[in-house]
Amino acid sequence: LRSAAILPVAKIRQSGFPVRLPFDDFNARFRSLDPRAARGGGKALIEALSSATGGRVMKQDAYRVGKTKVFMRVEQAADLE
């Protein structure tokens, strides 16, 4: 694994945001957490989960929102599951 450089790549992904979900997939997977916000799409659901719960569900330092995807740390994804 070391010679194939798989271990360093795995460590980099662990320190960053290895979970990457397109907004539609995020919405389909987590819409049950806030069905009203989910009607607005994945980005609306992310905003609702982060603001409505005071950062308890979507922690500000554990995710980032891109143009088409949400990027999450492993812990954040596990908390949502």
Short mmCIF file of N, CA and C in Angstrom, two decimals:
data_model
loop_
_atom_site.label_atom_id
_atom_site.label_comp_id
_atom_site.label_asym_id
_atom_site.label_seq_id
_atom_site.Cartn_x
_atom_site.Cartn_y
_atom_site.Cartn_z
N LEU A 1 0.81 -1.20 0.00
CA LEU A 1 0.00 0.00 0.00
C LEU A 1 0.85 1.26 0.00
N ARG A 2 1.96 1.23 0.73
CA ARG A 2 2.83 2.42 0.77
C ARG A 2 3.42 2.72 -0.61
N SER A 3 3.89 1.69 -1.30
CA SER A 3 4.51 1.92 -2.60
C SER A 3 3.50 2.38 -3.64
N ALA A 4 2.25 2.05 -3.46
CA ALA A 4 1.21 2.50 -4.39
C ALA A 4 0.65 3.86 -4.00
N ALA A 5 1.16 4.43 -2.90
CA ALA A 5 0.74 5.75 -2.42
C ALA A 5 -0.73 5.79 -2.03
N ILE A 6 -1.25 4.66 -1.62
CA ILE A 6 -2.65 4.62 -1.20
C ILE A 6 -2.81 5.16 0.21
N LEU A 7 -1.88 4.85 1.11
CA LEU A 7 -1.99 5.32 2.48
C LEU A 7 -1.97 6.85 2.58
N PRO A 8 -1.03 7.54 1.90
CA PRO A 8 -1.06 9.00 1.97
C PRO A 8 -2.36 9.60 1.43
N VAL A 9 -2.88 9.03 0.37
CA VAL A 9 -4.13 9.53 -0.20
C VAL A 9 -5.26 9.33 0.80
N ALA A 10 -5.29 8.19 1.46
CA ALA A 10 -6.33 7.92 2.45
C ALA A 10 -6.25 8.91 3.61
N LYS A 11 -5.03 9.23 4.05
CA LYS A 11 -4.87 10.18 5.15
C LYS A 11 -5.31 11.58 4.75
N ILE A 12 -5.01 11.98 3.53
CA ILE A 12 -5.43 13.29 3.05
C ILE A 12 -6.95 13.38 3.00
N ARG A 13 -7.57 12.34 2.50
CA ARG A 13 -9.04 12.34 2.42
C ARG A 13 -9.66 12.36 3.80
N GLN A 14 -9.06 11.68 4.77
CA GLN A 14 -9.59 11.66 6.13
C GLN A 14 -9.48 13.03 6.78
N SER A 15 -8.45 13.77 6.48
CA SER A 15 -8.29 15.08 7.10
C SER A 15 -9.16 16.15 6.45
N GLY A 16 -9.64 15.87 5.26
CA GLY A 16 -10.46 16.85 4.55
C GLY A 16 -11.93 16.52 4.59
N PHE A 17 -12.52 16.50 3.42
CA PHE A 17 -13.95 16.26 3.28
C PHE A 17 -14.16 15.10 2.31
N PRO A 18 -13.95 13.88 2.77
CA PRO A 18 -13.98 12.74 1.86
C PRO A 18 -15.37 12.34 1.37
N VAL A 19 -16.41 12.76 2.07
CA VAL A 19 -17.76 12.39 1.65
C VAL A 19 -18.27 13.48 0.72
N ARG A 20 -18.57 13.12 -0.52
CA ARG A 20 -19.02 14.08 -1.52
C ARG A 20 -20.33 13.59 -2.11
N LEU A 21 -21.38 14.38 -1.92
CA LEU A 21 -22.69 14.00 -2.44
C LEU A 21 -23.26 15.11 -3.31
N PRO A 22 -23.72 14.79 -4.51
CA PRO A 22 -24.46 15.78 -5.29
C PRO A 22 -25.71 16.20 -4.51
N PHE A 23 -26.17 17.42 -4.73
CA PHE A 23 -27.32 17.93 -3.99
C PHE A 23 -28.54 17.01 -4.10
N ASP A 24 -28.79 16.48 -5.28
CA ASP A 24 -29.94 15.60 -5.45
C ASP A 24 -29.82 14.34 -4.60
N ASP A 25 -28.63 13.78 -4.54
CA ASP A 25 -28.41 12.59 -3.71
C ASP A 25 -28.54 12.91 -2.23
N PHE A 26 -28.00 14.07 -1.82
CA PHE A 26 -28.12 14.50 -0.43
C PHE A 26 -29.59 14.65 -0.06
N ASN A 27 -30.34 15.29 -0.95
CA ASN A 27 -31.76 15.52 -0.71
C ASN A 27 -32.52 14.19 -0.61
N ALA A 28 -32.24 13.27 -1.51
CA ALA A 28 -32.93 11.98 -1.50
C ALA A 28 -32.60 11.18 -0.24
N ARG A 29 -31.38 11.30 0.21
CA ARG A 29 -30.94 10.51 1.36
C ARG A 29 -31.41 11.07 2.69
N PHE A 30 -31.47 12.41 2.82
CA PHE A 30 -31.73 13.02 4.12
C PHE A 30 -33.01 13.87 4.17
N ARG A 31 -33.87 13.74 3.18
CA ARG A 31 -35.08 14.56 3.14
C ARG A 31 -35.99 14.32 4.34
N SER A 32 -35.90 13.15 4.94
CA SER A 32 -36.77 12.84 6.09
C SER A 32 -36.43 13.70 7.31
N LEU A 33 -35.26 14.31 7.34
CA LEU A 33 -34.90 15.17 8.46
C LEU A 33 -35.68 16.49 8.46
N ASP A 34 -36.05 16.97 7.28
CA ASP A 34 -36.85 18.20 7.15
C ASP A 34 -37.58 18.17 5.80
N PRO A 35 -38.73 17.49 5.74
CA PRO A 35 -39.42 17.33 4.46
C PRO A 35 -39.82 18.64 3.78
N ARG A 36 -40.16 19.66 4.57
CA ARG A 36 -40.56 20.94 3.96
C ARG A 36 -39.38 21.59 3.24
N ALA A 37 -38.23 21.61 3.88
CA ALA A 37 -37.04 22.20 3.26
C ALA A 37 -36.57 21.38 2.07
N ALA A 38 -36.79 20.07 2.12
CA ALA A 38 -36.34 19.20 1.04
C ALA A 38 -37.05 19.50 -0.27
N ARG A 39 -38.23 20.09 -0.20
CA ARG A 39 -38.94 20.46 -1.43
C ARG A 39 -38.17 21.49 -2.25
N GLY A 40 -37.32 22.27 -1.58
CA GLY A 40 -36.52 23.28 -2.25
C GLY A 40 -35.24 22.75 -2.85
N GLY A 41 -34.97 21.48 -2.66
CA GLY A 41 -33.75 20.87 -3.21
C GLY A 41 -32.70 20.66 -2.14
N GLY A 42 -31.60 20.05 -2.55
CA GLY A 42 -30.53 19.70 -1.62
C GLY A 42 -29.89 20.88 -0.93
N LYS A 43 -29.66 21.95 -1.68
CA LYS A 43 -29.02 23.12 -1.09
C LYS A 43 -29.92 23.76 -0.04
N ALA A 44 -31.20 23.82 -0.30
CA ALA A 44 -32.15 24.37 0.67
C ALA A 44 -32.21 23.50 1.92
N LEU A 45 -32.13 22.21 1.75
CA LEU A 45 -32.16 21.29 2.88
C LEU A 45 -30.91 21.47 3.75
N ILE A 46 -29.76 21.63 3.13
CA ILE A 46 -28.52 21.85 3.88
C ILE A 46 -28.63 23.13 4.70
N GLU A 47 -29.10 24.21 4.08
CA GLU A 47 -29.24 25.48 4.79
C GLU A 47 -30.21 25.36 5.94
N ALA A 48 -31.32 24.66 5.73
CA ALA A 48 -32.32 24.50 6.78
C ALA A 48 -31.76 23.69 7.95
N LEU A 49 -31.04 22.62 7.66
CA LEU A 49 -30.49 21.79 8.72
C LEU A 49 -29.41 22.52 9.51
N SER A 50 -28.66 23.38 8.86
CA SER A 50 -27.60 24.09 9.58
C SER A 50 -28.13 25.26 10.39
N SER A 51 -29.17 25.93 9.92
CA SER A 51 -29.67 27.09 10.66
C SER A 51 -30.74 26.73 11.69
N ALA A 52 -31.63 25.83 11.36
CA ALA A 52 -32.76 25.52 12.24
C ALA A 52 -32.33 24.83 13.53
N THR A 53 -31.24 24.11 13.50
CA THR A 53 -30.83 23.35 14.68
C THR A 53 -29.68 24.01 15.43
N GLY A 54 -29.32 25.20 15.04
CA GLY A 54 -28.22 25.89 15.71
C GLY A 54 -26.88 25.19 15.55
N GLY A 55 -26.72 24.48 14.45
CA GLY A 55 -25.45 23.81 14.19
C GLY A 55 -25.31 22.45 14.84
N ARG A 56 -26.38 21.93 15.42
CA ARG A 56 -26.29 20.61 16.05
C ARG A 56 -26.33 19.48 15.02
N VAL A 57 -27.09 19.65 13.95
CA VAL A 57 -27.18 18.60 12.94
C VAL A 57 -26.11 18.77 11.89
N MET A 58 -26.00 19.96 11.34
CA MET A 58 -24.96 20.27 10.35
C MET A 58 -23.98 21.24 11.00
N LYS A 59 -22.85 20.72 11.45
CA LYS A 59 -21.85 21.54 12.13
C LYS A 59 -21.06 22.34 11.10
N GLN A 60 -20.91 23.64 11.33
CA GLN A 60 -20.29 24.54 10.35
C GLN A 60 -18.90 24.11 9.90
N ASP A 61 -18.11 23.55 10.79
CA ASP A 61 -16.74 23.17 10.41
C ASP A 61 -16.66 21.77 9.80
N ALA A 62 -17.79 21.09 9.68
CA ALA A 62 -17.78 19.70 9.22
C ALA A 62 -18.31 19.51 7.80
N TYR A 63 -18.68 20.59 7.14
CA TYR A 63 -19.17 20.47 5.77
C TYR A 63 -18.88 21.74 4.99
N ARG A 64 -18.89 21.62 3.68
CA ARG A 64 -18.77 22.76 2.77
C ARG A 64 -19.75 22.53 1.63
N VAL A 65 -20.29 23.61 1.12
CA VAL A 65 -21.24 23.53 0.02
C VAL A 65 -20.55 24.05 -1.23
N GLY A 66 -20.52 23.22 -2.26
CA GLY A 66 -19.96 23.60 -3.55
C GLY A 66 -21.05 24.03 -4.50
N LYS A 67 -20.73 24.10 -5.77
CA LYS A 67 -21.71 24.50 -6.78
C LYS A 67 -22.75 23.41 -7.03
N THR A 68 -22.32 22.16 -6.98
CA THR A 68 -23.24 21.06 -7.28
C THR A 68 -23.24 19.96 -6.22
N LYS A 69 -22.33 20.05 -5.25
CA LYS A 69 -22.19 19.00 -4.24
C LYS A 69 -22.03 19.57 -2.85
N VAL A 70 -22.32 18.72 -1.87
CA VAL A 70 -21.99 19.03 -0.49
C VAL A 70 -20.83 18.11 -0.11
N PHE A 71 -19.83 18.69 0.56
CA PHE A 71 -18.64 17.97 0.97
C PHE A 71 -18.69 17.87 2.49
N MET A 72 -18.54 16.66 3.01
CA MET A 72 -18.66 16.48 4.46
C MET A 72 -17.49 15.68 4.99
N ARG A 73 -17.17 15.95 6.26
CA ARG A 73 -16.22 15.11 6.97
C ARG A 73 -16.92 13.80 7.32
N VAL A 74 -16.16 12.79 7.60
CA VAL A 74 -16.70 11.48 7.91
C VAL A 74 -17.64 11.54 9.11
N GLU A 75 -17.25 12.29 10.13
CA GLU A 75 -18.05 12.40 11.35
C GLU A 75 -19.42 13.02 11.05
N GLN A 76 -19.43 14.03 10.18
CA GLN A 76 -20.69 14.69 9.83
C GLN A 76 -21.62 13.73 9.11
N ALA A 77 -21.10 12.98 8.18
CA ALA A 77 -21.90 12.01 7.46
C ALA A 77 -22.46 10.95 8.41
N ALA A 78 -21.64 10.51 9.35
CA ALA A 78 -22.09 9.51 10.32
C ALA A 78 -23.18 10.08 11.22
N ASP A 79 -23.05 11.34 11.63
CA ASP A 79 -24.08 11.98 12.46
C ASP A 79 -25.42 12.05 11.72
N LEU A 80 -25.37 12.34 10.44
CA LEU A 80 -26.61 12.42 9.67
C LEU A 80 -27.26 11.05 9.48
N GLU A 81 -26.44 10.03 9.35
CA GLU A 81 -26.97 8.68 9.18
C GLU A 81 -27.68 8.28 10.44
#
